[in-house]
Amino acid sequence: MSLIQNTIAVTAAFDSGNIQLVGIDSGGSHAARIDLNIAHDRQSDFYQWFHFRVSGVKGTSCTFRILNAGGSAYPFGWPGYKVRVSTDRIHWRMIPTRYVDGVLEFEWTGTGDLAWFAYFQPYTMERHDDLVARIALAPGVKHHELGQTLDGRSIDCFELGTGPKPIWFYARQHPGESMAEWFMEGLLERLTDTANPATAALLAKATFYCVPNMNPDGSFRGHLRTNAAGVNLNREWLTPTPEKSPEVLCVLAAMDRTGVDFAMDVHGDEAIPANFFAGFEGIPSWTETQGAKYTEFGQRLEAVTPDFQTAKGYDKAAPGRANLSMSTNQVAERFGAVSMTLEMPFKDHDPNPDAEFGWSGERSKTLAHACLDVLAEMIDGI
Ligand code: ZN
């Protein structure tokens, strides 16, 4: 026995944390009910991302209840969803989760004193900074700080390759979609692996511009969907401004200098349990040729990996009805690019499920490798 008595405590006061403690009911010595709310994004009604630590729970059967889950941005994301838990902040396993009457509930019996819970395997700004440093040191890589955010953080971009075709990958406009930056980590690791023959061929034919995190302010603040001013960056691509969306303004200005032949905007989807693309149907300048290359990319990706499919996805915009404030549409229209939004699941990729981890950071990284393999197959026609 220690002379210091532990009591249960909850905190989210850290990089990418989000939770509000409503109350702890320690009914018995070995049981507790912990009631929580998710905080909404600053100056916004959106919320869904959570990430918090609980301490003092060794041997205690805890029932967690997120009371305001029903009012979140995508309540249809909760049925069939499983919370991620970690005791080492490295491995994030799924645990059974109930969604009843607008409340998300899960149980955890403390194997140790500490545990972390999150909507999805987190990708912190600390890890982002480590990635930026590591990739910037790799041979042949140019680092660009394209601009700064409202909180003064950097919009980092890596330039790789010497070929004539400009290719853009950018991620995490929606900061709670942490799988998007795991994807970028995998992408950048493959693009800096010059021993890989597919990489060498791609870098001779194309120049890559990669923005691993479009929304560092929202990422640090534990937001779901917006930046420090409560702005959804993926509705800012028609008229970005320094006051509301400097993140988009600086990336679009760089794209205007390089041009864009191919672009992928990397996201996560709350509801659909599968990886899928959304395209640019409905842009004013739509051509069948441009659209066919987008379709072919998805079909080829489905052929090379069991972690992609083309059956499930969003409804397509009608002719002329594309929302040009969204980046995939704006980039396709503005540059004539083959442009797509990758959506990865918060749940799992049901066609190839993993009962222990679900969709994960590691699998997101591997999907990036498959995307580069397909790009290498198609680069001559893009
Ligand atoms: Zn998104």
Coordinates of C-alpha atoms and ligand atoms in Angstrom, one line a residue:
M1 CA 0.0 0.0 0.0
S2 CA 1.2 3.5 -0.8
L3 CA 0.7 6.3 1.6
I4 CA -0.7 8.4 -1.3
Q5 CA -4.4 7.6 -2.1
N6 CA -5.3 7.7 -5.8
T7 CA -8.6 9.3 -6.9
I8 CA -9.9 9.1 -10.4
A9 CA -9.1 12.1 -12.6
V10 CA -9.7 13.1 -16.2
T11 CA -7.8 15.5 -18.3
A12 CA -7.6 16.6 -21.9
A13 CA -5.3 19.6 -21.3
F14 CA -2.7 18.4 -23.9
D15 CA -1.9 18.5 -27.6
S16 CA -5.0 17.4 -29.5
G17 CA -6.9 16.7 -26.3
N18 CA -10.7 17.3 -26.1
I19 CA -13.1 16.4 -23.3
Q20 CA -15.1 18.1 -20.5
L21 CA -15.7 16.3 -17.3
V22 CA -19.3 16.4 -16.1
G23 CA -18.9 14.2 -13.1
I24 CA -17.4 11.1 -11.5
D25 CA -19.6 8.8 -9.4
S26 CA -17.4 6.5 -7.5
G27 CA -20.3 4.3 -6.3
G28 CA -18.2 1.4 -5.0
S29 CA -14.5 1.0 -4.2
H30 CA -14.0 -0.9 -7.5
A31 CA -16.6 0.7 -9.8
A32 CA -17.1 4.2 -11.1
R33 CA -19.2 6.1 -13.6
I34 CA -17.5 8.9 -15.5
D35 CA -19.8 11.3 -17.3
L36 CA -18.3 13.5 -20.1
N37 CA -19.1 15.9 -22.8
I38 CA -17.1 16.6 -26.0
A39 CA -16.2 20.3 -26.3
H40 CA -17.3 22.1 -29.5
D41 CA -14.7 23.6 -31.9
R42 CA -13.9 27.2 -31.0
Q43 CA -16.4 29.7 -32.5
S44 CA -18.3 26.7 -34.1
D45 CA -21.0 24.3 -33.3
F46 CA -19.1 21.3 -34.7
Y47 CA -17.8 18.6 -32.3
Q48 CA -17.1 14.9 -32.5
W49 CA -13.3 14.4 -31.9
F50 CA -12.4 13.5 -28.3
H51 CA -9.0 12.5 -26.8
F52 CA -8.5 12.3 -23.0
R53 CA -6.5 10.7 -20.2
V54 CA -7.9 9.0 -17.1
S55 CA -5.8 8.3 -14.1
G56 CA -6.2 6.5 -10.8
V57 CA -8.3 3.6 -12.3
K58 CA -6.2 0.5 -11.6
G59 CA -8.6 -2.3 -10.8
T60 CA -11.6 -0.1 -11.1
S61 CA -14.5 -1.0 -13.5
C62 CA -15.2 2.3 -15.2
T63 CA -18.3 3.1 -17.2
F64 CA -17.7 6.1 -19.4
R65 CA -20.7 8.0 -20.8
I66 CA -20.3 10.8 -23.4
L67 CA -23.6 12.5 -22.7
N68 CA -23.7 14.9 -25.7
A69 CA -22.8 12.4 -28.4
G70 CA -26.2 12.7 -30.0
G71 CA -25.7 16.4 -30.7
S72 CA -22.4 15.9 -32.5
A73 CA -21.7 16.9 -36.1
Y74 CA -22.3 13.3 -37.4
P75 CA -24.5 11.3 -34.9
F76 CA -25.0 8.7 -37.6
G77 CA -21.2 8.0 -37.1
W78 CA -21.8 6.4 -33.6
P79 CA -23.9 3.3 -34.4
G80 CA -21.3 0.5 -35.2
Y81 CA -18.4 2.7 -33.9
K82 CA -15.8 1.5 -31.4
V83 CA -13.8 3.7 -29.1
R84 CA -9.9 3.5 -29.3
V85 CA -8.1 2.9 -26.0
S86 CA -4.3 2.9 -25.3
T87 CA -2.2 2.3 -22.2
D88 CA 1.1 3.2 -23.9
R89 CA 0.0 5.9 -26.4
I90 CA 1.4 3.7 -29.2
H91 CA -1.1 0.9 -29.6
W92 CA -4.8 1.9 -29.9
R93 CA -7.2 -0.9 -29.6
M94 CA -10.9 -0.9 -30.2
I95 CA -13.3 -1.6 -27.3
P96 CA -17.0 -2.4 -27.5
T97 CA -19.1 0.8 -27.5
R98 CA -22.9 1.3 -27.2
Y99 CA -24.8 4.2 -28.6
V100 CA -28.2 4.5 -26.8
D101 CA -30.5 7.5 -26.6
G102 CA -27.9 9.9 -27.8
V103 CA -25.3 8.8 -25.3
L104 CA -22.1 6.9 -26.2
E105 CA -21.1 4.4 -23.5
F106 CA -18.1 2.1 -23.0
E107 CA -16.5 0.1 -20.2
W108 CA -12.9 0.0 -19.1
T109 CA -11.4 -1.9 -16.2
G110 CA -8.0 -0.3 -15.4
T111 CA -5.2 -2.7 -16.0
G112 CA -2.9 0.1 -14.8
D113 CA -3.4 3.5 -13.3
L114 CA -3.5 5.3 -16.7
A115 CA -5.4 5.0 -19.9
W116 CA -6.0 7.2 -22.9
F117 CA -9.2 7.2 -25.0
A118 CA -9.7 8.8 -28.4
Y119 CA -12.1 8.9 -31.3
F120 CA -9.3 7.6 -33.5
Q121 CA -5.6 6.9 -33.1
P122 CA -4.3 10.5 -32.5
Y123 CA -1.7 12.2 -34.6
T124 CA -0.4 15.0 -32.3
M125 CA 1.3 18.2 -33.3
E126 CA 4.4 16.9 -31.5
R127 CA 4.5 13.9 -33.9
H128 CA 3.8 16.3 -36.8
D129 CA 6.8 18.4 -35.8
D130 CA 9.0 15.2 -35.6
L131 CA 7.8 14.2 -39.1
V132 CA 8.6 17.7 -40.5
A133 CA 12.1 17.6 -39.1
R134 CA 12.8 14.1 -40.3
I135 CA 11.5 14.6 -43.8
A136 CA 13.2 17.9 -44.2
L137 CA 16.6 16.2 -43.5
A138 CA 16.0 13.5 -46.2
P139 CA 18.1 13.8 -49.3
G140 CA 16.5 15.6 -52.3
V141 CA 13.7 17.2 -50.2
K142 CA 13.0 20.9 -50.3
H143 CA 11.0 22.3 -47.3
H144 CA 8.7 25.3 -47.8
E145 CA 6.8 27.2 -45.1
L146 CA 3.9 28.4 -47.3
G147 CA 2.4 30.6 -44.6
Q148 CA 1.2 30.8 -41.1
T149 CA -2.1 30.1 -39.3
L150 CA -4.2 32.4 -37.1
D151 CA -2.4 31.0 -34.1
G152 CA 1.0 31.5 -35.7
R153 CA 1.7 27.9 -36.7
S154 CA 3.5 26.9 -39.9
I155 CA 1.9 25.5 -43.0
D156 CA 4.6 23.1 -44.0
C157 CA 5.1 21.8 -47.5
F158 CA 7.6 19.3 -48.9
E159 CA 8.7 19.3 -52.5
L160 CA 10.2 16.1 -53.9
G161 CA 11.2 15.0 -57.4
T162 CA 12.3 16.7 -60.6
G163 CA 9.7 15.7 -63.1
P164 CA 7.5 18.0 -65.2
K165 CA 4.1 16.9 -63.8
P166 CA 3.0 18.8 -60.6
I167 CA 1.3 16.5 -58.1
W168 CA -0.3 17.7 -54.8
F169 CA -1.2 15.7 -51.7
Y170 CA -2.6 17.7 -48.8
A171 CA -4.4 16.5 -45.7
R172 CA -6.2 17.2 -42.5
Q173 CA -8.2 20.3 -43.5
H174 CA -10.5 18.7 -40.9
P175 CA -8.2 18.3 -37.9
G176 CA -10.2 15.6 -36.1
E177 CA -9.5 13.3 -39.1
S178 CA -6.2 12.2 -37.7
M179 CA -6.0 9.2 -40.1
A180 CA -5.3 11.7 -42.8
E181 CA -1.9 12.7 -41.4
W182 CA -1.0 9.0 -40.8
F183 CA -1.6 8.6 -44.5
M184 CA 0.8 11.5 -45.2
E185 CA 3.5 10.0 -43.0
G186 CA 3.3 6.8 -45.1
L187 CA 3.3 8.9 -48.3
L188 CA 6.4 10.9 -47.3
E189 CA 8.2 7.8 -46.0
R190 CA 7.7 6.1 -49.4
L191 CA 8.6 9.2 -51.4
T192 CA 11.9 9.6 -49.5
D193 CA 12.7 5.9 -50.0
T194 CA 14.7 6.4 -53.1
A195 CA 15.8 2.7 -53.1
N196 CA 12.2 1.9 -54.1
P197 CA 12.1 1.6 -57.9
A198 CA 8.5 2.9 -58.2
T199 CA 9.5 6.0 -56.2
A200 CA 12.6 6.7 -58.3
A201 CA 10.5 6.5 -61.5
L202 CA 7.8 8.7 -60.1
L203 CA 10.2 11.4 -58.9
A204 CA 11.8 11.5 -62.4
K205 CA 8.4 12.1 -64.0
A206 CA 6.7 14.3 -61.5
T207 CA 7.3 16.9 -58.8
F208 CA 5.4 16.2 -55.6
Y209 CA 4.1 18.9 -53.2
C210 CA 2.9 17.5 -49.9
V211 CA 1.2 19.4 -47.1
P212 CA 0.9 16.9 -44.2
N213 CA -1.3 19.1 -42.1
M214 CA -3.5 22.0 -43.5
N215 CA -5.0 22.8 -40.1
P216 CA -2.4 22.7 -37.3
D217 CA -4.4 25.1 -35.1
G218 CA -7.4 22.8 -35.1
S219 CA -5.2 19.8 -34.6
F220 CA -3.6 21.2 -31.4
R221 CA -6.9 22.5 -30.1
G222 CA -8.6 19.1 -30.4
H223 CA -11.1 20.4 -33.0
L224 CA -13.2 18.1 -35.2
R225 CA -13.7 20.3 -38.3
T226 CA -12.5 23.9 -38.1
N227 CA -9.5 26.2 -37.6
A228 CA -8.9 28.6 -34.7
A229 CA -11.6 30.9 -36.1
G230 CA -14.2 28.2 -36.4
V231 CA -13.9 28.1 -40.2
N232 CA -14.3 24.9 -42.2
L233 CA -11.3 25.1 -44.5
N234 CA -12.8 22.8 -47.1
R235 CA -15.5 25.5 -47.8
E236 CA -12.9 28.2 -48.4
W237 CA -11.4 27.3 -51.7
L238 CA -13.4 29.8 -53.8
T239 CA -12.4 32.9 -51.9
P240 CA -9.9 32.2 -49.1
T241 CA -9.0 35.3 -46.9
P242 CA -6.2 36.1 -44.5
E243 CA -8.7 36.8 -41.7
K244 CA -10.6 33.5 -41.9
S245 CA -8.6 31.0 -43.9
P246 CA -4.9 31.9 -44.3
E247 CA -4.2 28.1 -44.5
V248 CA -6.1 27.7 -47.8
L249 CA -4.9 31.1 -49.1
C250 CA -1.2 30.1 -48.9
V251 CA -1.7 26.6 -50.3
L252 CA -3.8 27.8 -53.2
A253 CA -1.2 30.6 -54.0
A254 CA 1.5 27.9 -54.2
M255 CA -0.7 25.7 -56.4
D256 CA -1.2 28.7 -58.7
R257 CA 2.6 28.9 -59.1
T258 CA 3.2 25.2 -59.7
G259 CA 0.0 24.2 -61.5
V260 CA -1.6 20.9 -60.6
D261 CA -2.0 17.8 -62.8
F262 CA -3.1 15.4 -60.0
A263 CA -4.3 16.1 -56.5
M264 CA -5.5 14.1 -53.5
D265 CA -7.1 15.7 -50.5
V266 CA -7.0 13.3 -47.5
H267 CA -9.9 13.0 -45.1
G268 CA -11.8 10.7 -42.7
D269 CA -15.5 9.8 -42.8
E270 CA -17.5 9.2 -39.6
A271 CA -20.3 7.0 -41.0
I272 CA -19.2 4.8 -43.9
P273 CA -17.2 1.8 -42.8
A274 CA -14.9 1.7 -45.9
N275 CA -12.2 3.6 -47.8
F276 CA -13.5 5.5 -50.8
F277 CA -13.0 8.5 -53.1
A278 CA -15.1 11.5 -53.8
G279 CA -14.5 13.1 -57.2
F280 CA -15.3 16.4 -59.0
E281 CA -18.4 15.5 -60.9
G282 CA -20.5 18.6 -61.6
I283 CA -17.7 21.1 -62.2
P284 CA -18.5 23.5 -65.0
S285 CA -15.5 22.4 -67.2
W286 CA -16.1 18.6 -66.6
T287 CA -14.9 16.4 -69.4
E288 CA -15.3 12.7 -69.8
T289 CA -11.5 12.4 -70.3
Q290 CA -10.7 14.0 -67.0
G291 CA -13.4 12.0 -65.2
A292 CA -12.3 8.7 -66.8
K293 CA -8.8 9.2 -65.2
Y294 CA -10.3 9.7 -61.8
T295 CA -12.5 6.6 -62.2
E296 CA -9.5 4.6 -63.4
F297 CA -7.4 5.6 -60.4
G298 CA -10.1 4.2 -58.0
Q299 CA -10.5 1.0 -60.0
R300 CA -6.7 0.4 -60.1
L301 CA -6.4 1.1 -56.4
E302 CA -9.2 -1.4 -55.7
A303 CA -7.2 -4.0 -57.8
V304 CA -3.9 -3.5 -55.9
T305 CA -5.2 -3.5 -52.3
P306 CA -8.0 -5.1 -50.3
D307 CA -8.1 -1.9 -48.3
F308 CA -10.0 0.0 -51.0
Q309 CA -13.4 -0.3 -52.7
T310 CA -15.6 1.6 -55.1
A311 CA -19.1 0.4 -54.3
K312 CA -19.7 2.6 -51.2
G313 CA -19.3 6.4 -51.2
Y314 CA -21.1 9.7 -51.4
D315 CA -23.7 10.7 -53.9
K316 CA -22.3 12.5 -57.0
A317 CA -23.1 16.2 -57.8
A318 CA -25.4 16.8 -60.8
P319 CA -23.9 18.4 -63.9
G320 CA -22.9 22.0 -63.1
R321 CA -23.8 21.7 -59.4
A322 CA -20.3 21.1 -57.9
N323 CA -19.5 23.2 -54.8
L324 CA -16.4 25.1 -55.9
S325 CA -15.6 26.1 -52.4
M326 CA -14.4 22.5 -51.8
S327 CA -10.8 21.9 -52.7
T328 CA -11.3 18.8 -54.9
N329 CA -13.8 20.6 -57.1
Q330 CA -11.8 23.9 -57.1
V331 CA -8.5 22.2 -58.0
A332 CA -10.2 20.1 -60.8
E333 CA -11.9 23.2 -62.2
R334 CA -9.0 25.7 -61.8
F335 CA -6.2 23.5 -63.1
G336 CA -7.9 20.8 -65.1
A337 CA -6.4 18.3 -62.6
V338 CA -7.3 14.7 -61.9
S339 CA -8.5 15.5 -58.4
M340 CA -10.0 13.5 -55.6
T341 CA -10.9 13.4 -51.9
L342 CA -9.8 10.2 -50.1
E343 CA -12.1 9.3 -47.2
M344 CA -10.9 6.8 -44.7
P345 CA -13.1 5.3 -42.0
F346 CA -13.3 6.1 -38.2
K347 CA -14.9 2.6 -37.9
D348 CA -13.2 0.0 -40.1
H349 CA -12.7 -0.9 -43.7
D350 CA -15.4 -3.6 -43.6
P351 CA -14.3 -5.4 -46.8
N352 CA -11.1 -6.3 -45.0
P353 CA -11.7 -5.8 -41.2
D354 CA -9.3 -5.9 -38.3
A355 CA -11.2 -6.9 -35.1
E356 CA -8.5 -5.7 -32.8
F357 CA -7.5 -2.3 -34.2
G358 CA -10.1 -1.5 -36.8
W359 CA -8.9 1.1 -39.4
S360 CA -5.7 2.5 -37.9
G361 CA -2.7 4.8 -38.4
E362 CA -0.5 1.9 -39.7
R363 CA -3.1 0.9 -42.3
S364 CA -3.5 4.5 -43.4
K365 CA 0.2 4.6 -44.0
T366 CA 0.1 1.4 -46.1
L367 CA -2.8 2.8 -48.2
A368 CA -0.6 5.7 -49.1
H369 CA 2.0 3.3 -50.5
A370 CA -0.7 1.7 -52.6
C371 CA -1.8 5.1 -53.9
L372 CA 1.7 5.8 -55.0
D373 CA 1.9 2.4 -56.7
V374 CA -1.2 3.3 -58.8
L375 CA 0.1 6.7 -59.5
A376 CA 3.3 5.1 -60.9
E377 CA 1.1 3.0 -63.2
M378 CA -0.8 6.0 -64.5
I379 CA 1.6 8.8 -64.4
D380 CA 2.4 8.9 -68.1
G381 CA -1.3 9.5 -68.9
I382 CA -1.9 12.2 -66.3
Ligands
ZN1 ZN -13.0 15.8 -43.8

